[in-house]
Short mmCIF file of C-alpha atoms in Angstrom, two decimals:
data_model
loop_
_atom_site.label_atom_id
_atom_site.label_comp_id
_atom_site.label_asym_id
_atom_site.label_seq_id
_atom_site.Cartn_x
_atom_site.Cartn_y
_atom_site.Cartn_z
CA MET A 1 101.47 221.66 120.92
CA ILE A 2 102.15 223.25 124.29
CA GLU A 3 99.48 223.51 126.93
CA VAL A 4 99.54 226.51 129.23
CA LEU A 5 99.00 225.07 132.73
CA GLN A 6 99.55 228.45 134.39
CA SER A 7 99.81 231.69 132.50
CA GLY A 8 102.06 233.54 134.94
CA LEU A 9 101.53 237.29 135.06
CA TYR A 10 102.57 238.76 131.77
CA SER A 11 103.98 236.76 128.90
CA THR A 12 103.42 237.58 125.24
CA ILE A 13 104.28 236.07 121.88
CA GLN A 14 106.62 238.38 119.99
CA ASP A 15 108.65 238.40 116.80
CA LEU A 16 110.70 241.22 115.32
CA GLY A 17 107.64 243.46 115.03
CA ARG A 18 105.08 244.80 112.62
CA PHE A 19 106.39 246.96 109.79
CA GLY A 20 104.44 248.90 107.20
CA TYR A 21 101.47 249.92 109.36
CA ARG A 22 102.76 252.90 111.31
CA ASN A 23 100.82 255.27 109.11
CA GLN A 24 97.64 253.64 110.43
CA GLY A 25 98.80 254.19 114.00
CA VAL A 26 99.88 250.57 114.53
CA PRO A 27 102.90 250.30 116.87
CA VAL A 28 105.87 248.27 115.68
CA GLY A 29 105.82 245.99 118.76
CA GLY A 30 108.17 243.01 118.76
CA VAL A 31 110.68 241.68 121.28
CA MET A 32 111.87 244.29 123.79
CA ASP A 33 115.35 242.75 124.11
CA ILE A 34 116.24 241.80 120.57
CA ILE A 35 119.71 240.61 121.54
CA SER A 36 118.47 237.90 123.89
CA ALA A 37 115.60 236.93 121.57
CA ASN A 38 117.96 236.56 118.61
CA MET A 39 120.35 234.51 120.74
CA ALA A 40 117.58 232.04 121.60
CA ASN A 41 116.59 231.65 117.95
CA LEU A 42 120.22 231.29 116.86
CA LEU A 43 120.82 228.51 119.40
CA LEU A 44 117.97 226.58 117.76
CA ASP A 45 119.10 227.41 114.24
CA ASN A 46 115.74 229.14 113.76
CA GLN A 47 115.02 232.16 111.59
CA LEU A 48 115.51 235.41 113.51
CA SER A 49 111.94 236.26 112.54
CA ASP A 50 110.55 233.18 114.34
CA ALA A 51 108.23 234.11 117.20
CA VAL A 52 109.36 233.61 120.79
CA LEU A 53 107.64 233.88 124.16
CA GLU A 54 108.63 237.02 126.05
CA ILE A 55 108.24 236.37 129.76
CA SER A 56 108.01 239.12 132.33
CA LEU A 57 106.99 239.25 135.99
CA MET A 58 105.91 235.76 137.14
CA GLY A 59 106.75 233.03 134.63
CA PRO A 60 104.25 230.51 133.20
CA LYS A 61 104.01 226.73 133.57
CA LEU A 62 103.95 224.89 130.26
CA SER A 63 103.35 221.27 129.34
CA PHE A 64 104.79 219.94 126.07
CA ASN A 65 102.88 217.19 124.27
CA MET A 66 105.57 216.56 121.67
CA ASN A 67 109.31 216.32 121.29
CA THR A 68 111.14 219.51 120.51
CA LEU A 69 114.16 221.63 121.29
CA ILE A 70 114.01 224.82 123.32
CA ALA A 71 116.34 227.57 124.46
CA ILE A 72 115.84 230.20 127.16
CA THR A 73 117.76 233.48 127.20
CA GLY A 74 117.59 236.91 128.81
CA GLY A 75 116.68 237.35 132.47
CA TYR A 76 117.32 234.24 134.58
CA ARG A 77 114.03 233.07 136.17
CA SER A 78 115.28 229.72 137.56
CA PRO A 79 113.64 227.60 134.83
CA LYS A 80 112.92 223.96 135.64
CA ILE A 81 112.07 220.90 133.55
CA ASN A 82 109.93 218.50 135.57
CA GLY A 83 111.14 220.30 138.68
CA GLU A 84 114.83 220.07 137.82
CA THR A 85 116.67 223.36 137.40
CA ILE A 86 118.12 224.12 133.97
CA ASN A 87 120.36 226.85 132.57
CA ASN A 88 119.71 229.76 130.29
CA GLY A 89 121.58 230.02 127.00
CA LYS A 90 121.56 226.29 126.40
CA LEU A 91 119.92 224.06 123.83
CA ILE A 92 117.56 221.74 125.70
CA ALA A 93 115.83 218.62 124.41
CA ILE A 94 112.20 218.32 125.45
CA LYS A 95 110.35 215.03 125.50
CA LYS A 96 106.63 214.60 125.18
CA GLY A 97 105.08 215.13 128.61
CA ASP A 98 107.81 217.40 129.97
CA VAL A 99 106.70 220.38 132.06
CA LEU A 100 108.60 223.66 132.01
CA SER A 101 108.16 225.98 134.96
CA PHE A 102 109.88 229.05 136.33
CA GLY A 103 110.98 230.16 139.78
CA ASN A 104 112.60 233.31 141.13
CA LEU A 105 113.96 236.02 138.88
CA LEU A 106 117.67 236.24 139.70
CA ASP A 107 118.79 238.76 137.08
CA GLY A 108 117.36 240.93 134.31
CA ALA A 109 113.64 241.42 133.76
CA ARG A 110 112.55 239.61 130.58
CA SER A 111 113.23 236.01 129.60
CA TYR A 112 112.85 234.59 126.12
CA LEU A 113 111.66 231.08 125.40
CA ALA A 114 112.27 229.92 121.86
CA VAL A 115 111.12 226.57 120.46
CA LYS A 116 112.41 224.80 117.38
CA GLY A 117 110.70 226.40 114.38
CA GLY A 118 109.09 229.15 116.47
CA PHE A 119 105.61 229.60 117.92
CA LYS A 120 102.94 229.36 115.22
CA SER A 121 100.49 231.80 116.75
CA GLU A 122 98.08 234.05 114.87
CA PHE A 123 99.81 236.01 112.07
CA LYS A 124 98.21 239.44 111.68
CA LEU A 125 99.40 242.39 109.59
CA HIS A 126 102.63 240.56 108.81
CA SER A 127 103.57 239.74 112.38
CA ARG A 128 102.77 237.44 115.29
CA SER A 129 103.53 240.11 117.90
CA GLN A 130 100.54 240.29 120.23
CA PHE A 131 98.82 243.64 120.52
CA LYS A 132 95.38 244.81 121.59
CA ASN A 133 92.90 245.15 118.74
CA ILE A 134 95.33 243.54 116.28
CA THR A 135 95.67 239.96 117.51
CA LYS A 136 92.89 238.02 119.27
CA ASN A 137 95.12 237.14 122.20
CA VAL A 138 97.16 239.85 123.82
CA ARG A 139 98.97 237.76 126.40
CA LEU A 140 99.41 234.15 127.42
CA GLU A 141 96.23 232.70 128.95
CA GLN A 142 95.77 229.71 131.20
CA GLY A 143 94.39 226.70 129.30
CA GLU A 144 95.57 228.06 125.96
CA GLN A 145 97.26 225.69 123.53
CA LEU A 146 100.29 226.99 121.68
CA ILE A 147 100.96 225.48 118.30
CA ILE A 148 104.52 224.52 117.49
CA ASN A 149 106.02 222.06 115.04
CA ASP A 150 106.94 218.57 116.11
CA PHE A 151 110.67 218.01 115.96
CA GLU A 152 112.47 214.69 116.10
CA ILE A 153 115.55 215.07 118.21
CA ASN A 154 118.45 213.34 116.55
CA ILE A 155 121.40 215.55 117.33
CA GLU A 156 123.68 215.77 120.29
CA THR A 157 122.23 218.80 121.98
CA SER A 158 123.71 219.06 125.40
CA ARG A 159 126.91 220.74 124.28
CA THR A 160 125.46 223.74 122.51
CA PHE A 161 125.39 226.79 124.71
CA VAL A 162 126.30 230.45 124.79
CA LYS A 163 129.02 231.43 127.19
CA ASN A 164 127.49 234.09 129.28
CA ARG A 165 129.68 234.77 132.28
CA LYS A 166 128.67 238.40 132.36
CA GLN A 167 125.34 239.49 130.93
CA PHE A 168 125.44 242.26 128.32
CA TYR A 169 122.75 244.10 130.27
CA ASP A 170 124.78 244.06 133.45
CA THR A 171 125.45 247.81 133.14
CA LYS A 172 123.57 250.97 134.00
CA VAL A 173 124.98 252.88 131.03
CA LEU A 174 122.64 253.48 128.10
CA LYS A 175 124.19 254.88 124.94
CA VAL A 176 122.08 257.61 123.41
CA MET A 177 122.22 259.74 120.29
CA LYS A 178 120.85 263.24 119.85
CA GLY A 179 117.10 263.28 119.33
CA PRO A 180 115.32 265.60 116.86
CA GLU A 181 114.75 268.30 119.54
CA TYR A 182 118.19 268.01 121.19
CA ASP A 183 119.11 271.54 120.06
CA MET A 184 116.06 272.97 121.81
CA PHE A 185 117.74 272.37 125.16
CA SER A 186 120.42 274.46 126.85
CA GLU A 187 123.91 273.11 127.50
CA GLU A 188 123.06 273.17 131.18
CA GLN A 189 119.96 271.03 130.70
CA ILE A 190 121.86 268.56 128.52
CA SER A 191 124.71 268.26 130.96
CA PHE A 192 122.23 267.69 133.78
CA PHE A 193 120.76 264.80 131.77
CA LEU A 194 124.17 263.29 131.13
CA ASN A 195 125.41 263.55 134.72
CA GLN A 196 122.32 262.39 136.55
CA ASN A 197 121.72 258.92 137.91
CA PHE A 198 118.20 257.94 136.91
CA THR A 199 115.92 255.35 138.49
CA VAL A 200 113.35 253.14 136.75
CA SER A 201 109.91 253.89 138.23
CA LYS A 202 107.10 251.37 138.75
CA ASP A 203 105.48 252.68 135.57
CA ASN A 204 107.48 250.55 133.19
CA ASN A 205 106.03 248.24 130.58
CA ARG A 206 106.14 247.37 126.89
CA MET A 207 104.89 250.85 125.98
CA GLY A 208 107.47 252.81 127.88
CA TYR A 209 109.60 253.35 130.96
CA ARG A 210 108.94 256.37 133.16
CA LEU A 211 111.86 257.49 135.26
CA GLU A 212 111.60 258.43 138.94
CA GLU A 213 113.53 261.71 138.70
CA ILE A 214 111.58 264.79 137.67
CA LEU A 215 113.22 267.73 135.93
CA ALA A 216 112.07 271.35 135.87
CA PRO A 217 108.74 271.81 134.07
CA HIS A 218 108.93 273.30 130.57
CA ASP A 219 106.51 274.64 128.01
CA TYR A 220 108.04 273.53 124.72
CA SER A 221 105.23 272.19 122.64
CA LEU A 222 105.50 270.49 119.30
CA ILE A 223 103.14 269.73 116.48
CA THR A 224 102.50 265.98 116.73
CA SER A 225 105.27 264.14 114.90
CA PRO A 226 106.41 260.49 114.51
CA VAL A 227 108.27 258.80 117.36
CA LEU A 228 110.30 255.59 117.64
CA PRO A 229 110.94 252.96 120.30
CA GLY A 230 113.92 254.18 122.29
CA THR A 231 112.97 257.86 122.10
CA ILE A 232 113.46 259.82 125.32
CA GLN A 233 110.66 262.36 125.69
CA LEU A 234 110.54 265.18 128.21
CA LEU A 235 106.98 265.84 129.33
CA PRO A 236 105.89 269.42 130.21
CA SER A 237 105.70 268.35 133.88
CA GLY A 238 109.41 267.48 133.80
CA ARG A 239 108.69 263.74 133.68
CA ILE A 240 111.00 261.65 131.53
CA VAL A 241 109.55 258.82 129.47
CA ILE A 242 111.57 256.38 127.39
CA LEU A 243 109.34 254.92 124.69
CA MET A 244 109.54 251.17 124.13
CA LYS A 245 108.30 248.72 121.47
CA ASP A 246 104.52 249.05 122.02
CA ALA A 247 104.62 252.86 122.21
CA GLN A 248 102.25 254.86 120.06
CA THR A 249 103.60 255.92 116.67
CA THR A 250 103.31 259.68 117.16
CA GLY A 251 103.94 262.14 119.94
CA GLY A 252 103.95 265.82 120.77
CA TYR A 253 106.69 266.09 123.38
CA PRO A 254 110.33 267.08 122.76
CA ARG A 255 112.42 264.10 121.70
CA ILE A 256 115.69 264.92 123.41
CA PHE A 257 117.63 261.65 122.99
CA GLN A 258 117.35 258.37 121.12
CA LEU A 259 118.58 255.09 122.61
CA SER A 260 120.81 252.86 120.51
CA GLU A 261 119.41 249.40 119.64
CA LEU A 262 121.71 247.86 122.23
CA ALA A 263 120.52 250.36 124.85
CA ILE A 264 116.87 249.42 124.17
CA SER A 265 117.75 245.77 124.89
CA ILE A 266 119.63 246.75 128.05
CA LEU A 267 116.70 248.88 129.26
CA ALA A 268 114.28 246.00 128.53
CA GLN A 269 116.17 244.04 131.21
CA LYS A 270 115.71 246.75 133.88
CA LYS A 271 113.01 246.78 136.50
CA VAL A 272 111.66 249.17 139.10
CA GLY A 273 114.43 250.70 141.21
CA ASP A 274 117.26 249.93 138.78
CA GLN A 275 119.73 252.73 138.07
CA LEU A 276 120.46 254.23 134.65
CA GLN A 277 123.01 256.63 133.21
CA LEU A 278 122.89 258.19 129.76
CA LYS A 279 126.01 258.43 127.65
CA LEU A 280 125.97 260.53 124.49
CA THR A 281 127.50 258.99 121.35
CA ASP A 282 127.43 259.89 117.67
CA MET B 1 111.76 271.71 92.63
CA GLY B 2 109.77 270.96 95.72
CA ASP B 3 107.68 273.74 97.20
CA PHE B 4 109.26 273.90 100.63
CA GLN B 5 112.64 274.09 102.32
CA LEU B 6 112.94 270.74 104.10
CA THR B 7 115.29 269.57 106.83
CA TYR B 8 116.56 266.00 107.01
CA LYS B 9 117.54 264.77 110.47
CA LYS B 10 119.16 261.53 111.52
CA TYR B 11 116.80 259.98 114.08
CA GLY B 12 118.39 256.98 115.77
CA THR B 13 120.37 254.49 113.70
CA SER B 14 117.72 253.61 111.15
CA ALA B 15 115.43 256.55 110.44
CA VAL B 16 115.41 259.89 108.62
CA LEU B 17 113.06 262.55 109.93
CA ILE B 18 112.01 264.98 107.21
CA GLU B 19 110.55 268.22 108.49
CA TRP B 20 108.41 270.75 106.63
CA PRO B 21 107.87 274.29 107.96
CA GLU B 22 105.92 274.08 111.22
CA GLN B 23 102.43 274.73 110.01
CA ILE B 24 99.23 272.74 109.81
CA ASN B 25 97.62 273.23 106.44
CA LYS B 26 96.55 271.34 103.34
CA ARG B 27 99.43 272.64 101.19
CA VAL B 28 102.00 271.03 103.47
CA LEU B 29 99.96 267.82 103.76
CA LYS B 30 99.61 267.64 99.96
CA ASP B 31 103.37 268.16 99.52
CA ILE B 32 104.10 265.37 102.03
CA GLN B 33 101.68 263.05 100.23
CA ILE B 34 103.32 263.75 96.87
CA LEU B 35 106.74 262.85 98.30
CA PHE B 36 105.22 259.73 99.86
CA GLN B 37 103.74 258.72 96.49
CA LYS B 38 107.02 259.33 94.69
CA ILE B 39 108.92 257.20 97.21
CA SER B 40 106.34 254.42 96.94
CA LEU B 41 106.42 254.58 93.14
CA LEU B 42 110.21 254.34 92.95
CA GLU B 43 110.23 251.30 95.27
CA PHE B 44 113.27 252.52 97.16
CA GLU B 45 115.53 249.76 98.34
CA GLY B 46 116.10 249.57 102.08
CA ILE B 47 113.00 251.45 103.25
CA VAL B 48 110.94 249.42 105.72
CA ASP B 49 108.26 251.85 106.88
CA ILE B 50 107.05 255.42 106.42
CA ASN B 51 105.00 257.44 108.84
CA PHE B 52 103.84 261.00 108.31
CA VAL B 53 101.70 263.34 110.34
CA TYR B 54 100.98 267.11 110.11
CA CYS B 55 104.34 268.51 108.90
CA SER B 56 106.88 265.73 109.27
CA MET B 57 107.67 262.36 107.75
CA LEU B 58 109.66 259.52 109.25
CA VAL B 59 111.42 257.21 106.80
CA ILE B 60 112.59 254.05 108.52
CA TYR B 61 115.28 252.08 106.71
CA ASN B 62 117.37 248.98 107.06
CA PRO B 63 120.88 250.24 107.89
CA THR B 64 122.49 247.10 106.47
CA ALA B 65 120.94 247.88 103.06
CA ILE B 66 121.52 251.64 102.83
CA THR B 67 123.38 254.35 104.79
CA PHE B 68 121.84 257.50 106.20
CA ASN B 69 123.83 259.77 103.89
CA THR B 70 122.95 257.83 100.74
CA LEU B 71 119.28 257.71 101.66
CA LYS B 72 119.21 261.40 102.59
CA ALA B 73 120.77 262.34 99.23
CA ARG B 74 118.30 260.14 97.36
CA LEU B 75 115.32 261.55 99.25
CA LYS B 76 116.48 265.11 98.49
CA ASN B 77 116.75 264.28 94.81
CA VAL B 78 113.37 262.65 94.73
CA TYR B 79 111.77 265.63 96.46
CA ASN B 80 113.09 268.01 93.80
CA GLU B 81 112.59 265.67 90.87
CA GLU B 82 109.64 265.93 88.55
CA VAL B 83 107.96 262.56 88.74
CA GLN B 84 104.75 261.89 86.92
CA ILE B 85 102.36 260.73 89.60
CA GLN B 86 98.71 259.94 89.34
CA ASP B 87 96.45 262.46 90.92
CA ASN B 88 96.05 261.64 94.52
CA LYS B 89 93.30 259.14 95.23
CA ARG B 90 92.03 261.16 98.13
CA LYS B 91 88.75 259.86 99.45
CA ARG B 92 85.98 261.72 101.19
CA TRP B 93 83.98 259.65 103.69
CA ARG B 94 80.53 260.24 105.14
CA ILE B 95 80.49 258.94 108.68
CA PRO B 96 77.16 258.51 110.51
CA VAL B 97 77.18 259.71 114.13
CA CYS B 98 74.45 259.27 116.71
CA TYR B 99 74.52 262.32 118.99
CA GLU B 100 71.86 260.98 121.37
CA ILE B 101 72.58 261.34 125.08
CA GLU B 102 72.96 257.62 125.64
CA PHE B 103 76.13 257.65 123.53
CA ALA B 104 77.09 261.31 123.90
CA THR B 105 78.12 261.22 127.54
CA ASP B 106 79.69 264.70 127.56
CA LEU B 107 77.37 266.46 125.07
CA LEU B 108 75.15 268.29 127.56
CA ALA B 109 78.02 269.55 129.70
CA PHE B 110 79.92 270.56 126.56
CA ALA B 111 77.00 272.58 125.17
CA GLU B 112 76.44 274.22 128.54
CA ARG B 113 80.09 275.25 128.93
CA LYS B 114 80.01 276.71 125.43
CA GLY B 115 76.68 278.45 126.00
CA ILE B 116 75.13 276.87 122.91
CA SER B 117 72.23 274.50 122.41
CA GLU B 118 72.75 270.80 121.70
CA VAL B 119 71.25 271.26 118.25
CA GLU B 120 73.72 274.06 117.52
CA LEU B 121 76.61 271.91 118.71
CA ILE B 122 75.57 269.08 116.39
CA GLN B 123 75.11 271.49 113.48
CA LEU B 124 78.56 272.98 114.04
CA HIS B 125 80.19 269.55 114.29
CA THR B 126 78.53 268.11 111.17
CA LYS B 127 79.16 271.19 108.99
CA PRO B 128 82.88 271.00 108.10
CA ILE B 129 84.72 268.56 105.92
CA TYR B 130 87.59 267.43 108.11
CA THR B 131 91.05 266.46 106.82
CA ILE B 132 93.02 263.52 108.23
CA TYR B 133 96.47 264.96 109.01
CA GLY B 134 97.78 261.75 110.49
CA MET B 135 97.05 258.60 112.44
CA GLY B 136 98.53 257.63 115.79
CA PHE B 137 97.81 257.19 119.50
CA LEU B 138 95.92 253.95 118.75
CA PRO B 139 95.61 251.82 115.59
CA GLY B 140 93.13 253.73 113.44
CA PHE B 141 93.00 256.89 115.55
CA THR B 142 92.78 259.91 113.22
CA TYR B 143 94.07 263.42 113.84
CA LEU B 144 91.38 265.51 112.16
CA GLY B 145 91.86 269.16 111.28
CA GLY B 146 89.03 271.57 110.54
CA LEU B 147 87.11 271.81 113.82
CA PRO B 148 85.21 275.14 114.01
CA ASP B 149 86.90 277.50 116.50
CA LYS B 150 83.58 277.74 118.29
CA LEU B 151 83.94 274.09 119.34
CA PHE B 152 87.40 274.44 120.88
CA MET B 153 87.46 272.82 124.30
CA PRO B 154 90.54 271.99 126.41
CA ARG B 155 91.02 268.30 127.14
CA LYS B 156 89.64 266.94 130.39
CA GLU B 157 91.98 267.46 133.31
CA THR B 158 91.48 263.88 134.38
CA PRO B 159 91.09 261.48 131.43
CA SER B 160 88.13 259.11 131.41
CA LEU B 161 89.20 255.56 132.14
CA ASN B 162 87.12 253.91 129.47
CA ILE B 163 85.85 255.57 126.33
CA THR B 164 83.74 253.23 124.21
CA GLU B 165 84.86 252.15 120.75
CA GLY B 166 83.33 254.39 118.07
CA SER B 167 83.03 257.41 120.36
CA VAL B 168 83.29 260.72 118.53
CA ALA B 169 85.02 263.30 120.68
CA ILE B 170 86.54 266.76 120.84
CA GLY B 171 89.89 267.58 122.46
CA GLY B 172 91.45 271.03 122.07
CA HIS B 173 91.28 272.07 118.42
CA GLN B 174 90.81 268.51 117.25
CA THR B 175 87.99 266.05 116.81
CA GLY B 176 88.26 262.33 116.22
CA ILE B 177 86.91 258.83 116.63
CA TYR B 178 88.13 256.35 119.26
CA PRO B 179 88.81 253.17 117.23
CA GLN B 180 88.70 250.91 120.30
CA ASN B 181 87.78 251.05 123.98
CA SER B 182 90.48 253.08 125.64
CA PRO B 183 91.19 255.67 128.28
CA GLY B 184 91.10 259.18 126.87
CA GLY B 185 90.94 262.86 127.71
CA TRP B 186 88.55 264.07 125.03
CA HIS B 187 84.90 265.07 125.43
CA VAL B 188 82.54 262.45 123.97
CA ILE B 189 79.76 264.06 121.93
CA GLY B 190 78.49 261.09 119.92
CA ARG B 191 79.19 257.61 118.63
CA THR B 192 79.56 256.07 115.20
CA PRO B 193 78.72 252.43 114.43
CA ILE B 194 81.52 252.43 111.83
CA LEU B 195 84.65 250.51 112.76
CA ILE B 196 87.46 252.71 111.49
CA PHE B 197 90.04 250.03 112.19
CA ASP B 198 89.54 246.27 111.96
CA SER B 199 92.59 244.05 111.64
CA ASN B 200 90.35 241.32 110.14
CA ARG B 201 89.46 243.48 107.15
CA GLU B 202 91.54 243.41 103.99
CA ASN B 203 92.27 247.11 104.42
CA SER B 204 92.52 247.17 108.17
CA SER B 205 92.10 250.94 108.30
CA LEU B 206 89.04 252.25 106.45
CA VAL B 207 90.62 255.67 106.01
CA SER B 208 94.11 256.91 105.12
CA VAL B 209 96.09 260.02 105.96
CA GLY B 210 95.01 262.75 103.53
CA ASP B 211 91.42 261.49 103.25
CA GLU B 212 88.55 263.71 104.28
CA ILE B 213 85.67 262.99 106.63
CA ALA B 214 82.23 264.55 107.00
CA PHE B 215 79.98 263.57 109.90
CA TYR B 216 76.19 263.39 109.65
CA ALA B 217 73.71 262.89 112.45
CA VAL B 218 71.64 259.69 112.68
CA SER B 219 69.01 258.50 115.14
CA LYS B 220 69.61 255.65 117.55
CA ALA B 221 67.38 253.44 115.37
CA LYS B 222 69.50 254.18 112.31
CA PHE B 223 72.66 253.60 114.38
CA GLU B 224 71.37 250.14 115.30
CA LEU B 225 70.36 249.39 111.73
CA ILE B 226 73.85 250.26 110.48
CA THR B 227 75.35 248.10 113.24
CA LEU B 228 73.25 245.17 111.97
CA GLU B 229 74.20 245.88 108.37
CA LEU B 230 77.87 245.92 109.34
CA GLU B 231 77.54 242.63 111.22
CA SER B 232 75.85 240.96 108.27
CA ASP B 233 78.38 242.48 105.88
CA VAL B 234 75.84 244.36 103.73
CA TYR B 235 76.74 247.89 104.85
CA LYS B 236 78.18 250.07 102.13
CA PHE B 237 80.73 252.63 103.30
CA GLU B 238 79.67 256.01 102.01
CA GLU B 239 81.99 258.10 99.93
CA ILE B 240 81.12 261.50 98.62
#
């Protein structure tokens, strides 16, 4: 069991998401940066579907009351065990009584904490991903106890790590494909999109990222149709919204581009003020 | 042969978007449902989720199990194939709504703007049998078609910050039920005690796309009685 001494500002339990319920309006959810989350689970020899803790904004403070192994990936938040700084991308042995805390965010935006065997939080509609009105808890709460399996450490752990000299998200380029309404737009509009430097606005969260730049207003309207995480929508006001994992399942705005899976992970590591460029691929 | 000319678009790396002619009507919805039933019946390998609303269907697949071109070809075949399917188990639900002022925060203003009486508004709203053309926005939020033209009302310019769970509202040409407390831009004209979506129930969503809904007016006392019945698990959902 892990006791949450301090919740931090916004951490949630996530797995790969909730499939099979979109027709009831249930978002897919799941880890925003699947590359980092998978890396953490792989380090521990977990299943990729094992739930991890997705940490954003201020990190939590956690006390372990059992032995286990952990790995932290994604954004580097200066993690510490009993006050001593540790690295990301490394398999770390935890002893009963150890306290994990976080400091300043030095790169990226979201960190992933995986534990051996995964977090055993509430399993609802085939997923542990926390979401309002689906799971009881929608974020980490102070005083909460997280259930994990006990694990006897009997392997040499200190040598397992991922070499990570340059982070995969250390780029402003997001690869996009044509969205369903791509052909609705003029060549001029498309080329504007592909040559513009965009900025992440303060309105960015698990549902979507709004961009700072505003294009000319338009009056294309669509009959409500399904949307996906990674869809770039152009609002009538000229606002650009990139949908993310907790986005609603349907929308009525033109879907001009679709981010690749890798681009979704890269975007998940961006924060307010970060620059973006779109690059069209097949 | 299928009834319509469909388009199949690649949407991202793991989804096919199938589009019907841009129209909102029961023929299109029925055609979409038949394709959905055929796909479900054939237990297609590689499909992980299907979402349809109004006149389009999104088929999400696992790209390591099947390619876009293979899936597209198979979907086209299935659409045109004669498959014996059971007649659609469409359900028609009777949903109680209390239109009393305490719950219907926008009812008076709505009636006034429309130049009709409150009684008339309630009569107009409870008359049609609405069709669920899709679900989205929130878990369990239904897009209902069939609102009388006389009840058309543009959405609020500034959305309300907190609309109570169960609120029955009108926005544009649509009416619907808020399945949870949420911000929203529709005009609240009543409230139902029925929980459309409950993740603790075996069927988390009471209704499905393609089902029909009729509203009927109940008093506040009846509303409270139904709430109690629901809490003690003795309420029987009403089908027509």
